[in-house]
């Protein structure tokens, strides 16, 4: 597996992988992405990005690995590579069931009092969405302080 910055020609695949993973399909500018590529087959097997927000915060986002390649350390490699090129703090949104997954990289769940403007607004919005309430999905915000 190779981890590399995305190029413009990866844009359609990034969108496809993120949509198939059923995570936030907004703000998928390829310039912010790192790609995991199968060293033999050459296809894209995972993606992830860092988003910069207007309140000055940065978000680890769009982490997705294609189903047939999950649980082989690819998601972890993408997260670590993105963290290595950023300075703390970094924030992320995830489903509550993924809290332990991100804890292993040094993220911790934060309460609303530690959220910047962007996360407060989005966290309230997302957790009020009827489809999330119906599916009993709870989204949390996590922070890496370095
Ligand atoms: C979450 C995701 C990126 C992890 O990538 P991955 O390459 O499968 O993960 P890794 O191989 O690095 O790590 C595997 C570990 O994560 C855990 N894990 C993976 N997905 C999980 C999930 N949905 N819930 C709980 N734990 C999960 C595994 O149990 C495994 O733990 P172990 O090492 O103790 O056995 C991947 O499952 C995925 O693309 N999911 C769909 C999209 C998504 O939910 N993205 C996260 C957005 S915040």
mmCIF file of C-alpha atoms and ligand atoms in Angstrom:
data_model
loop_
_atom_site.group_PDB
_atom_site.id
_atom_site.type_symbol
_atom_site.label_atom_id
_atom_site.label_comp_id
_atom_site.label_asym_id
_atom_site.label_seq_id
_atom_site.Cartn_x
_atom_site.Cartn_y
_atom_site.Cartn_z
ATOM 1 C CA UNK A 1 0.000 0.000 0.000
ATOM 2 C CA UNK A 2 1.141 3.500 -0.848
ATOM 3 C CA UNK A 3 -0.086 6.705 0.820
ATOM 4 C CA UNK A 4 0.149 9.752 -1.437
ATOM 5 C CA UNK A 5 -1.417 13.179 -1.953
ATOM 6 C CA UNK A 6 -4.459 13.091 -4.244
ATOM 7 C CA UNK A 7 -4.356 14.472 -7.768
ATOM 8 C CA UNK A 8 -7.171 15.993 -9.793
ATOM 9 C CA UNK A 9 -7.755 12.680 -11.574
ATOM 10 C CA UNK A 10 -8.624 11.076 -8.188
ATOM 11 C CA UNK A 11 -11.584 13.412 -7.639
ATOM 12 C CA UNK A 12 -14.321 11.124 -8.997
ATOM 13 C CA UNK A 13 -12.970 8.120 -7.071
ATOM 14 C CA UNK A 14 -12.760 10.116 -3.825
ATOM 15 C CA UNK A 15 -16.420 11.056 -4.228
ATOM 16 C CA UNK A 16 -17.378 7.471 -4.983
ATOM 17 C CA UNK A 17 -15.496 5.999 -1.995
ATOM 18 C CA UNK A 18 -16.908 8.610 0.417
ATOM 19 C CA UNK A 19 -20.471 8.190 -0.838
ATOM 20 C CA UNK A 20 -20.247 4.394 -0.695
ATOM 21 C CA UNK A 21 -19.079 4.710 2.934
ATOM 22 C CA UNK A 22 -22.216 6.791 3.674
ATOM 23 C CA UNK A 23 -20.304 9.585 5.372
ATOM 24 C CA UNK A 24 -20.559 13.355 4.804
ATOM 25 C CA UNK A 25 -20.394 13.854 1.001
ATOM 26 C CA UNK A 26 -19.807 17.646 1.239
ATOM 27 C CA UNK A 27 -16.486 19.501 0.845
ATOM 28 C CA UNK A 28 -14.489 16.873 -1.007
ATOM 29 C CA UNK A 29 -11.820 19.091 -2.597
ATOM 30 C CA UNK A 30 -9.161 16.626 -3.837
ATOM 31 C CA UNK A 31 -6.350 19.083 -2.927
ATOM 32 C CA UNK A 32 -6.835 18.313 0.770
ATOM 33 C CA UNK A 33 -6.880 14.524 0.436
ATOM 34 C CA UNK A 34 -4.396 11.751 1.025
ATOM 35 C CA UNK A 35 -5.028 8.533 -0.875
ATOM 36 C CA UNK A 36 -4.186 4.935 -0.006
ATOM 37 C CA UNK A 37 -3.417 3.067 -3.203
ATOM 38 C CA UNK A 38 -2.986 -0.671 -3.637
ATOM 39 C CA UNK A 39 0.681 -1.130 -4.542
ATOM 40 C CA UNK A 40 -0.049 -4.081 -6.866
ATOM 41 C CA UNK A 41 -3.469 -3.400 -8.400
ATOM 42 C CA UNK A 42 -3.004 0.395 -8.397
ATOM 43 C CA UNK A 43 -6.601 1.131 -7.357
ATOM 44 C CA UNK A 44 -7.618 3.526 -4.589
ATOM 45 C CA UNK A 45 -8.476 1.601 -1.426
ATOM 46 C CA UNK A 46 -8.858 4.424 1.084
ATOM 47 C CA UNK A 47 -9.092 8.198 1.432
ATOM 48 C CA UNK A 48 -8.984 10.938 4.060
ATOM 49 C CA UNK A 49 -8.601 14.696 4.346
ATOM 50 C CA UNK A 50 -8.011 17.660 6.642
ATOM 51 C CA UNK A 51 -10.587 20.461 6.360
ATOM 52 C CA UNK A 52 -9.814 24.008 7.525
ATOM 53 C CA UNK A 53 -12.766 25.939 8.933
ATOM 54 C CA UNK A 54 -13.492 29.670 9.205
ATOM 55 C CA UNK A 55 -13.120 29.612 12.999
ATOM 56 C CA UNK A 56 -9.450 28.610 12.536
ATOM 57 C CA UNK A 57 -9.956 24.956 13.478
ATOM 58 C CA UNK A 58 -8.870 21.936 11.429
ATOM 59 C CA UNK A 59 -10.870 18.734 11.071
ATOM 60 C CA UNK A 60 -9.750 15.209 10.275
ATOM 61 C CA UNK A 61 -12.509 14.097 7.912
ATOM 62 C CA UNK A 62 -13.735 11.767 5.156
ATOM 63 C CA UNK A 63 -11.780 8.755 6.426
ATOM 64 C CA UNK A 64 -13.029 5.816 4.371
ATOM 65 C CA UNK A 65 -11.642 2.449 3.305
ATOM 66 C CA UNK A 66 -13.340 0.289 0.676
ATOM 67 C CA UNK A 67 -15.231 -2.592 2.371
ATOM 68 C CA UNK A 68 -13.066 -5.438 1.027
ATOM 69 C CA UNK A 69 -9.911 -3.799 2.430
ATOM 70 C CA UNK A 70 -11.189 -2.833 5.883
ATOM 71 C CA UNK A 71 -9.551 -4.084 9.109
ATOM 72 C CA UNK A 72 -6.118 -4.359 7.497
ATOM 73 C CA UNK A 73 -4.652 -1.187 9.004
ATOM 74 C CA UNK A 74 -5.351 1.048 6.003
ATOM 75 C CA UNK A 75 -7.644 3.455 7.882
ATOM 76 C CA UNK A 76 -5.008 3.746 10.622
ATOM 77 C CA UNK A 77 -2.270 4.460 8.083
ATOM 78 C CA UNK A 78 -4.335 7.260 6.515
ATOM 79 C CA UNK A 79 -5.175 8.804 9.906
ATOM 80 C CA UNK A 80 -1.513 8.695 11.014
ATOM 81 C CA UNK A 81 -0.280 10.200 7.728
ATOM 82 C CA UNK A 82 -2.802 13.056 7.953
ATOM 83 C CA UNK A 83 -1.887 13.728 11.608
ATOM 84 C CA UNK A 84 1.821 13.736 10.732
ATOM 85 C CA UNK A 85 1.399 16.646 8.349
ATOM 86 C CA UNK A 86 -0.730 18.764 10.724
ATOM 87 C CA UNK A 87 -0.061 20.568 13.982
ATOM 88 C CA UNK A 88 -2.468 20.011 16.855
ATOM 89 C CA UNK A 89 -5.180 20.659 17.711
ATOM 90 C CA UNK A 90 -7.254 18.585 15.301
ATOM 91 C CA UNK A 91 -10.956 17.863 15.680
ATOM 92 C CA UNK A 92 -13.204 15.212 14.177
ATOM 93 C CA UNK A 93 -16.828 14.125 14.062
ATOM 94 C CA UNK A 94 -17.614 10.423 14.343
ATOM 95 C CA UNK A 95 -20.342 8.060 15.388
ATOM 96 C CA UNK A 96 -20.132 7.231 19.099
ATOM 97 C CA UNK A 97 -19.269 3.600 18.224
ATOM 98 C CA UNK A 98 -15.961 4.798 16.690
ATOM 99 C CA UNK A 99 -14.755 6.588 19.853
ATOM 100 C CA UNK A 100 -12.356 3.750 20.767
ATOM 101 C CA UNK A 101 -11.029 3.630 17.198
ATOM 102 C CA UNK A 102 -9.909 7.278 17.327
ATOM 103 C CA UNK A 103 -8.750 7.078 20.946
ATOM 104 C CA UNK A 104 -5.861 4.911 19.758
ATOM 105 C CA UNK A 105 -4.480 7.871 17.775
ATOM 106 C CA UNK A 106 -4.649 10.254 20.760
ATOM 107 C CA UNK A 107 -8.092 11.793 20.175
ATOM 108 C CA UNK A 108 -10.483 12.220 23.119
ATOM 109 C CA UNK A 109 -14.178 12.924 23.185
ATOM 110 C CA UNK A 110 -14.957 16.551 24.099
ATOM 111 C CA UNK A 111 -18.021 18.240 25.523
ATOM 112 C CA UNK A 112 -19.758 21.251 24.032
ATOM 113 C CA UNK A 113 -17.741 23.626 26.256
ATOM 114 C CA UNK A 114 -14.527 22.646 24.429
ATOM 115 C CA UNK A 115 -15.995 22.875 20.923
ATOM 116 C CA UNK A 116 -15.213 25.806 18.652
ATOM 117 C CA UNK A 117 -18.084 27.603 16.927
ATOM 118 C CA UNK A 118 -18.098 25.295 13.903
ATOM 119 C CA UNK A 119 -18.296 22.042 15.881
ATOM 120 C CA UNK A 120 -20.971 23.373 18.269
ATOM 121 C CA UNK A 121 -23.191 24.322 15.344
ATOM 122 C CA UNK A 122 -22.655 21.157 13.316
ATOM 123 C CA UNK A 123 -22.838 18.808 16.318
ATOM 124 C CA UNK A 124 -26.240 20.229 17.321
ATOM 125 C CA UNK A 125 -27.458 20.144 13.723
ATOM 126 C CA UNK A 126 -26.348 16.581 12.992
ATOM 127 C CA UNK A 127 -27.710 15.102 16.224
ATOM 128 C CA UNK A 128 -31.089 16.769 15.564
ATOM 129 C CA UNK A 129 -31.442 15.141 12.133
ATOM 130 C CA UNK A 130 -34.539 12.890 12.128
ATOM 131 C CA UNK A 131 -32.786 10.076 10.219
ATOM 132 C CA UNK A 132 -29.995 9.973 12.823
ATOM 133 C CA UNK A 133 -32.493 10.017 15.703
ATOM 134 C CA UNK A 134 -34.551 7.268 14.045
ATOM 135 C CA UNK A 135 -31.462 5.114 13.497
ATOM 136 C CA UNK A 136 -30.265 5.797 17.057
ATOM 137 C CA UNK A 137 -26.996 7.220 15.694
ATOM 138 C CA UNK A 138 -25.208 9.646 17.983
ATOM 139 C CA UNK A 139 -22.374 11.770 16.629
ATOM 140 C CA UNK A 140 -19.585 12.913 18.935
ATOM 141 C CA UNK A 141 -16.753 15.429 18.566
ATOM 142 C CA UNK A 142 -13.191 14.377 19.401
ATOM 143 C CA UNK A 143 -10.014 16.440 19.750
ATOM 144 C CA UNK A 144 -6.305 15.715 19.463
ATOM 145 C CA UNK A 145 -4.163 18.087 21.517
ATOM 146 C CA UNK A 146 -0.837 16.674 20.355
HETATM 147 C C1 LIG B 1 -13.690 3.325 10.107
HETATM 148 C C2 LIG B 1 -12.767 2.865 8.993
HETATM 149 C C3 LIG B 1 -12.178 4.069 8.261
HETATM 150 C C4 LIG B 1 -11.622 2.062 9.631
HETATM 151 O O1 LIG B 1 -10.704 1.698 8.621
HETATM 152 P P1 LIG B 1 -9.981 0.279 8.652
HETATM 153 O O2 LIG B 1 -8.922 0.285 7.628
HETATM 154 O O3 LIG B 1 -11.019 -0.781 8.540
HETATM 155 O O4 LIG B 1 -9.418 0.291 10.131
HETATM 156 P P2 LIG B 1 -8.026 -0.292 10.653
HETATM 157 O O5 LIG B 1 -7.719 -1.575 9.957
HETATM 158 O O6 LIG B 1 -7.024 0.767 10.655
HETATM 159 O O7 LIG B 1 -8.435 -0.572 12.150
HETATM 160 C C5 LIG B 1 -9.261 -1.660 12.424
HETATM 161 C C6 LIG B 1 -9.787 -1.497 13.818
HETATM 162 O O8 LIG B 1 -10.831 -0.529 13.827
HETATM 163 C C7 LIG B 1 -12.009 -1.085 14.334
HETATM 164 N N1 LIG B 1 -13.149 -0.592 13.563
HETATM 165 C C8 LIG B 1 -13.215 -0.400 12.234
HETATM 166 N N2 LIG B 1 -14.449 0.027 11.896
HETATM 167 C C9 LIG B 1 -15.169 0.078 13.028
HETATM 168 C C10 LIG B 1 -16.507 0.418 13.322
HETATM 169 N N3 LIG B 1 -17.374 0.803 12.394
HETATM 170 N N4 LIG B 1 -16.886 0.365 14.601
HETATM 171 C C11 LIG B 1 -16.028 -0.008 15.571
HETATM 172 N N5 LIG B 1 -14.746 -0.354 15.347
HETATM 173 C C12 LIG B 1 -14.337 -0.306 14.101
HETATM 174 C C13 LIG B 1 -11.875 -2.566 14.108
HETATM 175 O O9 LIG B 1 -12.628 -3.296 15.026
HETATM 176 C C14 LIG B 1 -10.389 -2.810 14.280
HETATM 177 O O10 LIG B 1 -10.067 -2.983 15.628
HETATM 178 P P3 LIG B 1 -8.927 -4.018 16.063
HETATM 179 O O11 LIG B 1 -7.661 -3.520 15.434
HETATM 180 O O12 LIG B 1 -8.941 -3.911 17.548
HETATM 181 O O13 LIG B 1 -9.390 -5.321 15.506
HETATM 182 C C15 LIG B 1 -13.488 1.926 7.983
HETATM 183 O O14 LIG B 1 -14.138 0.894 8.695
HETATM 184 C C16 LIG B 1 -14.523 2.631 7.110
HETATM 185 O O15 LIG B 1 -14.213 3.092 6.010
HETATM 186 N N6 LIG B 1 -15.778 2.709 7.581
HETATM 187 C C17 LIG B 1 -16.865 3.357 6.833
HETATM 188 C C18 LIG B 1 -16.703 4.866 6.827
HETATM 189 C C19 LIG B 1 -16.588 5.457 8.219
HETATM 190 O O16 LIG B 1 -17.376 5.167 9.119
HETATM 191 N N7 LIG B 1 -15.569 6.338 8.381
HETATM 192 C C20 LIG B 1 -15.310 7.004 9.632
HETATM 193 C C21 LIG B 1 -15.819 8.404 9.557
HETATM 194 S S1 LIG B 1 -15.564 9.227 11.116
#
